Amino acid sequence: MSSSVSDFIRNRIRDDIENEVVDGTIITRFPPEPNGYLHIGHAKSICLNFGVAEEFGGKTYLRFDDTNPLKESEEFVESIQQDVRWLGFDWEDRLTFASDYFDQLYSFAEQLIEKGRAFVCDLSAEEIRATRGTLTEPGSNSPFRDRTVKENLDLFRRMRAGEFDEGSRVLRARIDMRSPNIHLRDPVLYRIVHAEHHRTGDKWCIYPMYDFTHCICDALEGITHSLCTLEFEDNRPLYDWVLDNVSINFHPPQIEFSRLGLEFNVMSKRILTSLINAGHVEGWDDPRLPTISGLRRRGVPAEAIRDFCSRVGVTKQANLIETNLLDFCVRSTLEDTSPRAMAVVDPLPVTVINFEGEDVTLEAPNHPKNSELGKRELTFGRNLFIERSDFRESASKKQRKLTLNGLARLRYGFIVECVEVVKDGQGSPIELKVRYVPESRSGQDTSGLKPRSTLHWVSATNSISAKFRLFENLFNVREPGSGDPRDELNPTSRIEKDGLVERVVVDDDWERCQFERNGYFIKDLDSTPMKPVFNRIVPLSSGVH
RNA sequence: UGGGGUGUAGCCAAGCGGUAAGGCAGUGGGUUUUGAUCCCACCAUGCGCAGGUUCGAGUCCUGCCACCCCAGCCA
């Protein structure tokens, strides 16, 4: 029941329990609008809401805030549920929609009218804007502000009945056009939208606004702590006003925290959508995107995202988290559990000139520490491949390269000495001729040689060709989103390589694994039986600087 | 220039009047057949700035400065 995590929200809840300001269990909610896919910023909110409830023995609702039929769809409702579930959270039977409450919401609106706290306004959107005032000047009252209750009720019912055109009338709260808080200047509560709603169809042609809906839904569901992001701070007085002026005997406190910022990434649905539409990325699940579906396809485990969210913490401070923290979380959840294999992303052919006859079968553990992950066989023969970048004709002792006339250990195999470099017309190596040291076999090495580098490799007989996708930041500016995306995008955010992978990885359909020295990879859904495709989830951390 | 917020290390973040936790990053070292992992050590005389109160201030008071959010019939 007590938690190791501590932040101002959990402290507040702990106090509320102690001081008995809440009775019964803690109830939270995650309330997305189904107008896009979830991203890692939502994950922060999901981990907070579900996490808090879990820690205090409470419950969490998944509530879709579906009050704007123009932007919402079933596709998003489904993907959001999938993402929340994948992240490891369970709302059980507490799946709700703001649209479930449309009837109740409507009668609360009539209540407001009856109390003289709301009125039907015939001003156009432009006129409302013009009379709202500015940040420094007060607004002015609508000429329709003092209509009688009877007239307001009649008009509002006719709005609902579909007698009026979109934009011709709205229901407004009657608060204070001179309030320094612009949200309190007679905010719109209902607007006319003649559109099909993904759940309620054509039952309604008037739809409640967020400020009217959210607080009432919270109250009806008995949400004990309504957690939202900082930009809603100015909405809080309106949240409270609505609940104070409607007959509901429950009033959740709204508590705001700062949204997640991740450097070199954008969370804005608008920008994400435009990146997809402009073809800069391939869809909501592009592995370069910070969307949950993108991270999942990238290979990031849900556990790593949860760990990340907990390490980031919850405060009111604006933040821009470094990507290295996410990378760290990914590596540390993968380190102990991922089997190892070898893949050569950019192959350089190697001929073992003193090797004759049948291939030698070697054995390699699938994990250097965790023997439960088993072992596999490698075959060593005359034709091998190493990473092109692992060879240099000459290199300093610091650089762990195979050099001409130098030695290197082929991991779990033999020590080889490079005796000749075959080059193309441009002078770049196209083949290495090496001699292996027969008595240097891994595990029974009697050669006495101590080469300073160990290289990963594959043999022609036990590898198959594969595509590797290596990712970098999608953007090359820390805080993108302000300029033209084309100037901010990283042109090398996705690099594709044709290489080779140990065939056991494909044959046995390994899920995620570490290709030694290259990073953690996962098989992508673009794979075909002939050509597997691997996404690099994250490279290994590099000790060289 | 109105209102609402936020300022503690490169990035996060504890701290609740008693002498600056922790994580990531970084640096140095050890182990290592992955430049991985793991282990050890180092990393703020300093808490936006300036005053004040106090035996004692990141914590209280006053003034200033910087940054973020708000003028949708979006959420």
Coordinates of N, CA, C and O in Angstrom, one line a residue, chain A residues 68-219:
Chain A
N68 N -16.0 15.9 -29.0 CA -15.9 16.6 -30.3 C -15.9 15.6 -31.4 O -14.9 15.2 -31.9
P69 N -17.1 15.4 -32.0 CA -17.3 14.3 -33.0 C -16.5 14.6 -34.3 O -16.2 13.7 -35.1
L70 N -16.1 15.9 -34.5 CA -15.3 16.2 -35.7 C -13.9 15.7 -35.7 O -13.4 15.5 -36.8
K71 N -13.4 15.4 -34.6 CA -12.0 15.0 -34.5 C -11.8 13.5 -34.1 O -10.7 13.0 -34.1
E72 N -12.9 12.9 -33.6 CA -12.7 11.6 -33.0 C -13.1 10.4 -33.8 O -14.0 10.6 -34.7
S73 N -12.5 9.3 -33.5 CA -13.0 8.1 -34.2 C -12.7 6.8 -33.5 O -11.9 6.8 -32.5
E74 N -13.4 5.8 -33.9 CA -13.3 4.5 -33.3 C -11.8 3.9 -33.4 O -11.3 3.2 -32.5
E75 N -11.2 4.2 -34.5 CA -9.8 3.8 -34.7 C -8.9 4.2 -33.5 O -8.1 3.4 -33.0
F76 N -9.1 5.4 -33.1 CA -8.3 5.9 -32.0 C -8.7 5.3 -30.7 O -7.9 5.0 -29.8
V77 N -10.0 5.1 -30.5 CA -10.5 4.4 -29.3 C -9.8 3.1 -29.1 O -9.4 2.7 -28.0
E78 N -9.7 2.4 -30.2 CA -9.2 1.0 -30.2 C -7.6 1.0 -29.9 O -7.1 0.3 -29.1
S79 N -7.0 1.9 -30.6 CA -5.5 2.0 -30.5 C -5.1 2.4 -29.1 O -4.2 1.9 -28.5
I80 N -5.9 3.3 -28.5 CA -5.6 3.8 -27.2 C -5.8 2.7 -26.1 O -4.9 2.5 -25.3
Q81 N -6.8 1.9 -26.3 CA -7.0 0.8 -25.4 C -5.9 -0.2 -25.5 O -5.4 -0.7 -24.5
Q82 N -5.5 -0.5 -26.7 CA -4.4 -1.4 -27.0 C -3.1 -1.0 -26.3 O -2.4 -1.7 -25.7
D83 N -2.9 0.3 -26.4 CA -1.6 0.9 -25.9 C -1.6 0.9 -24.4 O -0.6 0.6 -23.8
V84 N -2.7 1.2 -23.8 CA -2.8 1.2 -22.3 C -2.6 -0.2 -21.8 O -1.8 -0.4 -20.8
R85 N -3.2 -1.1 -22.4 CA -3.1 -2.5 -22.0 C -1.6 -3.0 -22.2 O -1.1 -3.6 -21.3
W86 N -1.1 -2.6 -23.3 CA 0.3 -3.0 -23.6 C 1.3 -2.5 -22.6 O 2.2 -3.1 -22.2
L87 N 1.0 -1.2 -22.1 CA 1.8 -0.6 -21.1 C 1.7 -1.4 -19.8 O 2.5 -1.2 -18.9
G88 N 0.7 -2.2 -19.7 CA 0.7 -3.1 -18.5 C -0.4 -2.6 -17.5 O -0.3 -3.0 -16.3
F89 N -1.4 -1.9 -17.9 CA -2.4 -1.4 -17.0 C -3.8 -2.0 -17.4 O -4.1 -2.3 -18.5
D90 N -4.6 -2.1 -16.3 CA -5.9 -2.8 -16.5 C -7.0 -1.9 -15.8 O -7.0 -1.7 -14.6
W91 N -8.0 -1.5 -16.6 CA -9.1 -0.7 -16.1 C -10.2 -1.6 -15.7 O -11.3 -1.1 -15.3
E92 N -10.1 -2.9 -15.9 CA -11.1 -3.8 -15.6 C -12.5 -3.4 -16.3 O -12.5 -3.3 -17.5
D93 N -13.5 -3.2 -15.4 CA -14.8 -2.8 -16.0 C -15.0 -1.3 -16.1 O -16.1 -0.8 -16.3
R94 N -13.9 -0.6 -15.8 CA -14.1 0.9 -15.7 C -13.7 1.6 -17.0 O -12.9 2.5 -17.0
L95 N -14.4 1.2 -18.1 CA -14.2 1.8 -19.4 C -15.4 2.7 -19.6 O -16.5 2.2 -19.7
T96 N -15.2 4.0 -19.7 CA -16.3 4.9 -19.9 C -16.0 5.9 -21.0 O -14.9 6.1 -21.4
F97 N -17.1 6.6 -21.3 CA -17.0 7.6 -22.4 C -17.7 8.9 -21.9 O -18.8 8.7 -21.3
A98 N -17.2 10.0 -22.1 CA -17.9 11.2 -21.8 C -19.3 11.2 -22.4 O -20.3 11.6 -21.8
S99 N -19.4 10.6 -23.6 CA -20.7 10.5 -24.3 C -21.7 9.6 -23.6 O -22.9 9.7 -23.8
D100 N -21.2 8.7 -22.7 CA -22.1 8.0 -21.8 C -23.0 8.9 -21.0 O -24.1 8.6 -20.5
Y101 N -22.4 10.1 -20.7 CA -23.1 11.0 -19.8 C -23.8 12.2 -20.5 O -24.2 13.1 -19.8
F102 N -24.0 12.1 -21.8 CA -24.6 13.2 -22.5 C -26.0 13.6 -22.0 O -26.3 14.8 -21.9
D103 N -26.8 12.6 -21.6 CA -28.1 12.9 -21.1 C -28.0 13.6 -19.7 O -28.7 14.7 -19.5
Q104 N -27.2 13.1 -18.9 CA -27.0 13.8 -17.6 C -26.4 15.2 -17.7 O -26.8 16.2 -17.1
L105 N -25.4 15.3 -18.6 CA -24.8 16.6 -18.9 C -25.8 17.6 -19.3 O -25.9 18.7 -18.9
Y106 N -26.7 17.1 -20.2 CA -27.7 18.0 -20.7 C -28.6 18.5 -19.6 O -28.9 19.7 -19.5
S107 N -29.0 17.6 -18.7 CA -29.9 18.1 -17.6 C -29.2 19.0 -16.7 O -29.8 19.9 -16.1
F108 N -27.9 18.8 -16.5 CA -27.1 19.7 -15.6 C -27.1 21.1 -16.3 O -27.1 22.1 -15.6
A109 N -27.1 21.1 -17.6 CA -27.0 22.4 -18.3 C -28.4 23.1 -18.1 O -28.4 24.3 -17.9
E110 N -29.5 22.4 -18.2 CA -30.8 23.0 -18.0 C -30.8 23.5 -16.5 O -31.4 24.6 -16.3
Q111 N -30.2 22.8 -15.6 CA -30.2 23.2 -14.2 C -29.5 24.6 -14.1 O -30.0 25.5 -13.4
L112 N -28.4 24.7 -14.8 CA -27.7 26.0 -14.8 C -28.5 27.1 -15.4 O -28.6 28.2 -14.8
I113 N -29.3 26.8 -16.4 CA -30.1 27.8 -17.0 C -31.2 28.2 -16.0 O -31.5 29.4 -15.8
E114 N -31.8 27.2 -15.4 CA -32.8 27.5 -14.4 C -32.3 28.4 -13.3 O -33.1 29.2 -12.7
K115 N -31.1 28.2 -12.9 CA -30.5 29.0 -11.8 C -30.1 30.4 -12.3 O -29.5 31.2 -11.6
G116 N -30.3 30.6 -13.6 CA -29.8 31.9 -14.1 C -28.3 32.0 -14.3 O -27.7 33.0 -14.4
R117 N -27.7 30.8 -14.4 CA -26.2 30.7 -14.5 C -25.7 30.4 -15.9 O -24.5 30.3 -16.1
A118 N -26.6 30.3 -16.8 CA -26.2 30.0 -18.2 C -27.3 30.6 -19.1 O -28.4 30.8 -18.7
F119 N -26.8 31.0 -20.3 CA -27.7 31.6 -21.2 C -27.4 31.3 -22.6 O -26.2 30.9 -22.9
V120 N -28.4 31.3 -23.5 CA -28.1 31.0 -24.9 C -27.7 32.3 -25.6 O -28.3 33.4 -25.4
C121 N -26.6 32.3 -26.3 CA -26.0 33.5 -26.9 C -26.1 33.3 -28.4 O -25.7 32.3 -28.9
D122 N -26.6 34.4 -29.0 CA -26.7 34.3 -30.5 C -25.6 35.0 -31.2 O -25.5 35.1 -32.5
L123 N -24.6 35.4 -30.5 CA -23.4 36.0 -31.1 C -22.7 35.0 -31.9 O -22.6 33.8 -31.6
S124 N -22.0 35.5 -33.0 CA -21.2 34.6 -33.8 C -19.9 34.3 -33.1 O -19.5 35.0 -32.2
A125 N -19.2 33.3 -33.6 CA -17.9 33.0 -33.0 C -17.0 34.3 -33.0 O -16.3 34.6 -32.0
E126 N -17.0 35.0 -34.1 CA -16.2 36.2 -34.3 C -16.6 37.2 -33.2 O -15.8 37.9 -32.6
E127 N -17.9 37.4 -33.1 CA -18.4 38.4 -32.1 C -18.0 38.0 -30.7 O -17.7 38.9 -29.9
I128 N -18.1 36.8 -30.4 CA -17.7 36.3 -29.1 C -16.2 36.6 -28.8 O -15.9 37.2 -27.8
R129 N -15.5 36.3 -29.8 CA -14.0 36.6 -29.7 C -13.8 38.1 -29.5 O -13.0 38.5 -28.6
A130 N -14.5 38.9 -30.3 CA -14.3 40.4 -30.2 C -14.7 41.0 -28.9 O -14.2 42.0 -28.4
T131 N -15.7 40.4 -28.2 CA -16.2 40.9 -27.0 C -15.6 40.2 -25.8 O -15.9 40.5 -24.6
R132 N -14.7 39.3 -26.0 CA -14.1 38.6 -24.9 C -13.0 39.5 -24.2 O -12.6 39.2 -23.1
G133 N -12.6 40.5 -24.9 CA -11.5 41.4 -24.3 C -10.2 40.8 -24.7 O -10.1 39.9 -25.5
T134 N -9.1 41.2 -24.0 CA -7.8 40.7 -24.3 C -7.1 40.3 -23.0 O -7.8 40.4 -21.9
L135 N -5.9 40.0 -23.0 CA -5.2 39.6 -21.8 C -5.2 40.7 -20.8 O -5.2 40.5 -19.6
T136 N -5.2 42.0 -21.3 CA -5.1 43.1 -20.4 C -6.4 43.9 -20.3 O -6.5 44.8 -19.4
E137 N -7.3 43.7 -21.2 CA -8.6 44.4 -21.2 C -9.8 43.5 -20.9 O -9.8 42.4 -21.4
P138 N -10.7 44.0 -20.1 CA -11.9 43.1 -19.8 C -12.8 43.0 -21.0 O -12.7 43.8 -22.0
G139 N -13.6 42.0 -21.0 CA -14.5 41.8 -22.1 C -15.8 42.5 -21.8 O -16.0 43.2 -20.8
S140 N -16.8 42.4 -22.7 CA -18.0 43.1 -22.5 C -19.2 42.1 -22.6 O -19.1 41.1 -23.2
N141 N -20.2 42.4 -21.9 CA -21.4 41.5 -21.8 C -22.0 41.3 -23.2 O -22.2 42.2 -24.0
S142 N -22.5 40.1 -23.4 CA -23.2 39.7 -24.5 C -24.6 40.4 -24.4 O -25.2 40.4 -23.3
P143 N -25.2 40.9 -25.5 CA -26.5 41.5 -25.5 C -27.6 40.5 -25.1 O -28.7 40.8 -24.8
F144 N -27.2 39.2 -25.2 CA -28.2 38.1 -24.9 C -28.0 37.6 -23.5 O -28.7 36.6 -23.1
R145 N -27.2 38.2 -22.7 CA -26.8 37.7 -21.4 C -28.0 37.8 -20.4 O -28.0 37.0 -19.5
D146 N -29.0 38.7 -20.6 CA -30.0 38.8 -19.7 C -31.4 38.2 -20.1 O -32.4 38.7 -19.7
R147 N -31.3 37.3 -21.1 CA -32.5 36.6 -21.5 C -33.2 36.0 -20.3 O -32.5 35.6 -19.3
T148 N -34.5 35.8 -20.3 CA -35.2 35.1 -19.2 C -34.9 33.6 -19.2 O -34.5 33.1 -20.2
V149 N -35.1 33.1 -18.0 CA -34.9 31.6 -17.9 C -35.7 30.9 -18.9 O -35.3 29.9 -19.6
K150 N -36.9 31.3 -19.0 CA -37.9 30.7 -19.9 C -37.4 30.7 -21.4 O -37.4 29.7 -22.1
E151 N -36.9 31.9 -21.8 CA -36.5 32.0 -23.1 C -35.2 31.2 -23.4 O -35.1 30.5 -24.4
N152 N -34.3 31.2 -22.4 CA -33.1 30.4 -22.5 C -33.4 28.9 -22.6 O -32.8 28.2 -23.4
L153 N -34.3 28.5 -21.8 CA -34.7 27.1 -21.8 C -35.3 26.7 -23.1 O -35.0 25.6 -23.7
D154 N -36.2 27.5 -23.6 CA -36.8 27.3 -24.9 C -35.8 27.2 -26.0 O -35.8 26.2 -26.8
L155 N -34.9 28.1 -26.0 CA -33.9 28.2 -27.1 C -32.9 27.0 -27.0 O -32.5 26.4 -28.0
F156 N -32.5 26.6 -25.7 CA -31.6 25.5 -25.5 C -32.3 24.2 -26.0 O -31.6 23.4 -26.7
R157 N -33.5 24.1 -25.7 CA -34.2 22.8 -26.1 C -34.3 22.8 -27.6 O -34.2 21.7 -28.2
R158 N -34.5 23.9 -28.2 CA -34.6 24.0 -29.7 C -33.2 23.7 -30.3 O -33.1 23.2 -31.4
M159 N -32.2 24.2 -29.6 CA -30.8 23.9 -30.1 C -30.7 22.4 -30.2 O -30.2 21.8 -31.1
R160 N -31.1 21.7 -29.1 CA -31.0 20.3 -29.0 C -31.9 19.6 -30.0 O -31.5 18.6 -30.6
A161 N -33.0 20.2 -30.3 CA -33.9 19.6 -31.3 C -33.4 19.8 -32.7 O -34.0 19.2 -33.6
G162 N -32.4 20.5 -32.9 CA -31.8 20.6 -34.2 C -32.4 21.7 -35.1 O -32.3 21.7 -36.3
E163 N -33.1 22.7 -34.4 CA -33.7 23.8 -35.2 C -32.7 24.8 -35.7 O -33.1 25.6 -36.6
F164 N -31.5 24.8 -35.2 CA -30.6 25.9 -35.6 C -29.4 25.4 -36.3 O -28.9 24.3 -36.1
D165 N -28.8 26.3 -37.1 CA -27.6 26.0 -37.8 C -26.4 26.0 -36.9 O -26.4 26.6 -35.8
E166 N -25.4 25.3 -37.3 CA -24.1 25.3 -36.6 C -23.6 26.7 -36.5 O -23.6 27.5 -37.4
G167 N -23.1 27.0 -35.3 CA -22.5 28.4 -35.2 C -23.5 29.5 -34.9 O -23.1 30.6 -34.6
S168 N -24.8 29.2 -35.0 CA -25.7 30.3 -34.8 C -26.0 30.6 -33.4 O -26.3 31.7 -33.0
R169 N -25.9 29.6 -32.5 CA -26.1 29.9 -31.1 C -25.2 29.0 -30.2 O -24.9 27.9 -30.7
V170 N -24.9 29.4 -29.0 CA -24.2 28.5 -28.1 C -24.8 28.8 -26.7 O -25.5 29.8 -26.5
L171 N -24.6 27.8 -25.8 CA -25.0 28.0 -24.4 C -23.7 28.5 -23.7 O -22.6 27.9 -23.9
R172 N -23.9 29.6 -23.0 CA -22.7 30.1 -22.3 C -23.0 30.2 -20.8 O -24.1 30.4 -20.3
A173 N -21.9 30.0 -20.0 CA -22.0 30.2 -18.6 C -22.1 31.7 -18.3 O -21.5 32.5 -19.0
R174 N -22.8 32.1 -17.2 CA -22.9 33.5 -16.9 C -22.0 33.8 -15.7 O -22.5 33.6 -14.6
I175 N -20.8 34.2 -16.0 CA -19.9 34.3 -14.9 C -19.4 35.8 -14.7 O -20.1 36.6 -14.1
D176 N -18.4 36.1 -15.5 CA -17.9 37.5 -15.3 C -17.0 37.9 -16.5 O -15.9 37.4 -16.6
M177 N -17.5 38.8 -17.3 CA -16.8 39.2 -18.5 C -15.6 40.0 -18.2 O -14.7 40.3 -19.0
R178 N -15.5 40.5 -16.9 CA -14.3 41.3 -16.5 C -13.3 40.5 -15.7 O -12.3 41.1 -15.3
S179 N -13.5 39.2 -15.6 CA -12.5 38.4 -14.9 C -11.1 38.5 -15.5 O -11.0 38.4 -16.7
P180 N -10.1 38.6 -14.6 CA -8.8 38.6 -15.2 C -8.4 37.2 -15.8 O -7.5 37.1 -16.6
N181 N -9.2 36.2 -15.3 CA -9.0 34.9 -15.9 C -10.0 34.7 -17.1 O -11.2 34.6 -16.9
I182 N -9.4 34.7 -18.3 CA -10.2 34.7 -19.5 C -11.1 33.5 -19.6 O -12.2 33.6 -20.2
H183 N -10.8 32.4 -18.9 CA -11.7 31.2 -18.9 C -13.0 31.5 -18.2 O -13.9 30.7 -18.4
L184 N -13.0 32.5 -17.4 CA -14.2 32.8 -16.7 C -15.1 33.8 -17.4 O -16.2 34.2 -16.8
R185 N -14.7 34.3 -18.5 CA -15.5 35.3 -19.2 C -16.6 34.7 -20.0 O -16.5 34.5 -21.2
D186 N -17.6 34.3 -19.3 CA -18.8 33.6 -19.9 C -18.4 32.6 -20.9 O -18.8 32.7 -22.1
P187 N -17.8 31.5 -20.5 CA -17.3 30.5 -21.4 C -18.4 29.7 -22.1 O -19.5 29.6 -21.5
V188 N -18.2 29.3 -23.3 CA -19.1 28.5 -24.0 C -19.2 27.1 -23.3 O -18.2 26.5 -23.0
L189 N -20.5 26.6 -23.2 CA -20.7 25.3 -22.5 C -21.2 24.3 -23.5 O -20.8 23.1 -23.4
Y190 N -21.9 24.7 -24.5 CA -22.5 23.8 -25.5 C -22.4 24.5 -26.9 O -22.7 25.7 -27.0
R191 N -22.1 23.7 -27.9 CA -22.1 24.3 -29.3 C -22.9 23.3 -30.1 O -23.1 22.2 -29.8
I192 N -23.4 23.9 -31.2 CA -24.2 23.1 -32.2 C -23.2 22.4 -33.2 O -22.4 23.1 -33.8
V193 N -23.2 21.1 -33.3 CA -22.4 20.4 -34.3 C -23.3 19.4 -35.0 O -23.7 18.4 -34.3
H194 N -23.6 19.6 -36.2 CA -24.4 18.6 -36.9 C -23.5 17.6 -37.6 O -23.2 17.6 -38.7
A195 N -23.1 16.7 -36.7 CA -22.1 15.7 -37.2 C -22.4 14.4 -36.5 O -22.9 14.3 -35.4
E196 N -22.1 13.3 -37.2 CA -22.2 12.0 -36.6 C -21.2 11.7 -35.6 O -20.0 12.0 -35.8
H197 N -21.6 11.3 -34.4 CA -20.6 11.0 -33.4 C -20.3 9.5 -33.4 O -21.2 8.7 -33.7
H198 N -19.1 9.1 -33.2 CA -18.7 7.7 -33.4 C -19.4 6.8 -32.4 O -19.4 5.6 -32.6
R199 N -20.0 7.3 -31.4 CA -20.7 6.4 -30.5 C -22.2 6.7 -30.4 O -23.0 5.8 -30.3
T200 N -22.5 8.0 -30.4 CA -24.0 8.4 -30.2 C -24.7 8.6 -31.6 O -25.8 9.0 -31.6
G201 N -23.9 8.5 -32.6 CA -24.5 8.6 -34.0 C -25.1 10.0 -34.2 O -24.4 11.0 -33.9
D202 N -26.4 10.1 -34.6 CA -27.0 11.4 -34.8 C -28.0 11.7 -33.7 O -28.8 12.6 -33.9
K203 N -27.8 11.1 -32.5 CA -28.7 11.4 -31.4 C -28.6 12.9 -31.0 O -29.6 13.5 -30.6
W204 N -27.4 13.4 -31.1 CA -27.2 14.7 -30.6 C -26.7 15.6 -31.7 O -26.0 15.2 -32.6
C205 N -27.1 16.9 -31.6 CA -26.5 17.9 -32.5 C -25.9 19.0 -31.7 O -25.5 20.0 -32.3
I206 N -26.0 18.9 -30.4 CA -25.3 19.9 -29.5 C -24.3 19.0 -28.7 O -24.6 17.9 -28.3
Y207 N -23.1 19.6 -28.5 CA -22.1 18.8 -27.8 C -21.5 19.7 -26.7 O -21.2 20.9 -26.9
P208 N -21.3 19.1 -25.5 CA -20.8 19.9 -24.4 C -19.3 20.1 -24.6 O -18.6 19.3 -25.1
M209 N -18.8 21.3 -24.1 CA -17.4 21.6 -24.1 C -16.7 20.9 -23.0 O -17.2 20.5 -22.0
Y210 N -15.3 20.8 -23.2 CA -14.5 20.2 -22.2 C -14.7 20.7 -20.8 O -14.9 19.9 -19.8
D211 N -14.7 22.0 -20.6 CA -14.8 22.6 -19.3 C -16.1 22.2 -18.5 O -16.1 22.1 -17.3
F212 N -17.1 22.0 -19.3 CA -18.4 21.6 -18.7 C -18.4 20.1 -18.4 O -18.9 19.7 -17.4
T213 N -17.9 19.4 -19.3 CA -17.9 17.9 -19.3 C -17.0 17.3 -18.3 O -17.4 16.4 -17.5
H214 N -15.8 17.7 -18.3 CA -14.8 17.0 -17.6 C -15.0 16.9 -16.1 O -14.9 15.9 -15.5
C215 N -15.3 18.1 -15.5 CA -15.5 18.1 -14.1 C -16.7 17.3 -13.7 O -16.7 16.6 -12.6
I216 N -17.8 17.3 -14.5 CA -19.0 16.6 -14.1 C -18.7 15.1 -14.2 O -19.1 14.3 -13.3
C217 N -18.0 14.7 -15.3 CA -17.7 13.2 -15.4 C -16.9 12.8 -14.2 O -17.1 11.7 -13.6
D218 N -15.9 13.6 -13.9 CA -15.0 13.3 -12.7 C -15.9 13.1 -11.5 O -15.7 12.1 -10.7
A219 N -16.8 14.0 -11.3 CA -17.6 14.0 -10.1 C -18.5 12.7 -10.1 O -18.7 12.0 -9.1

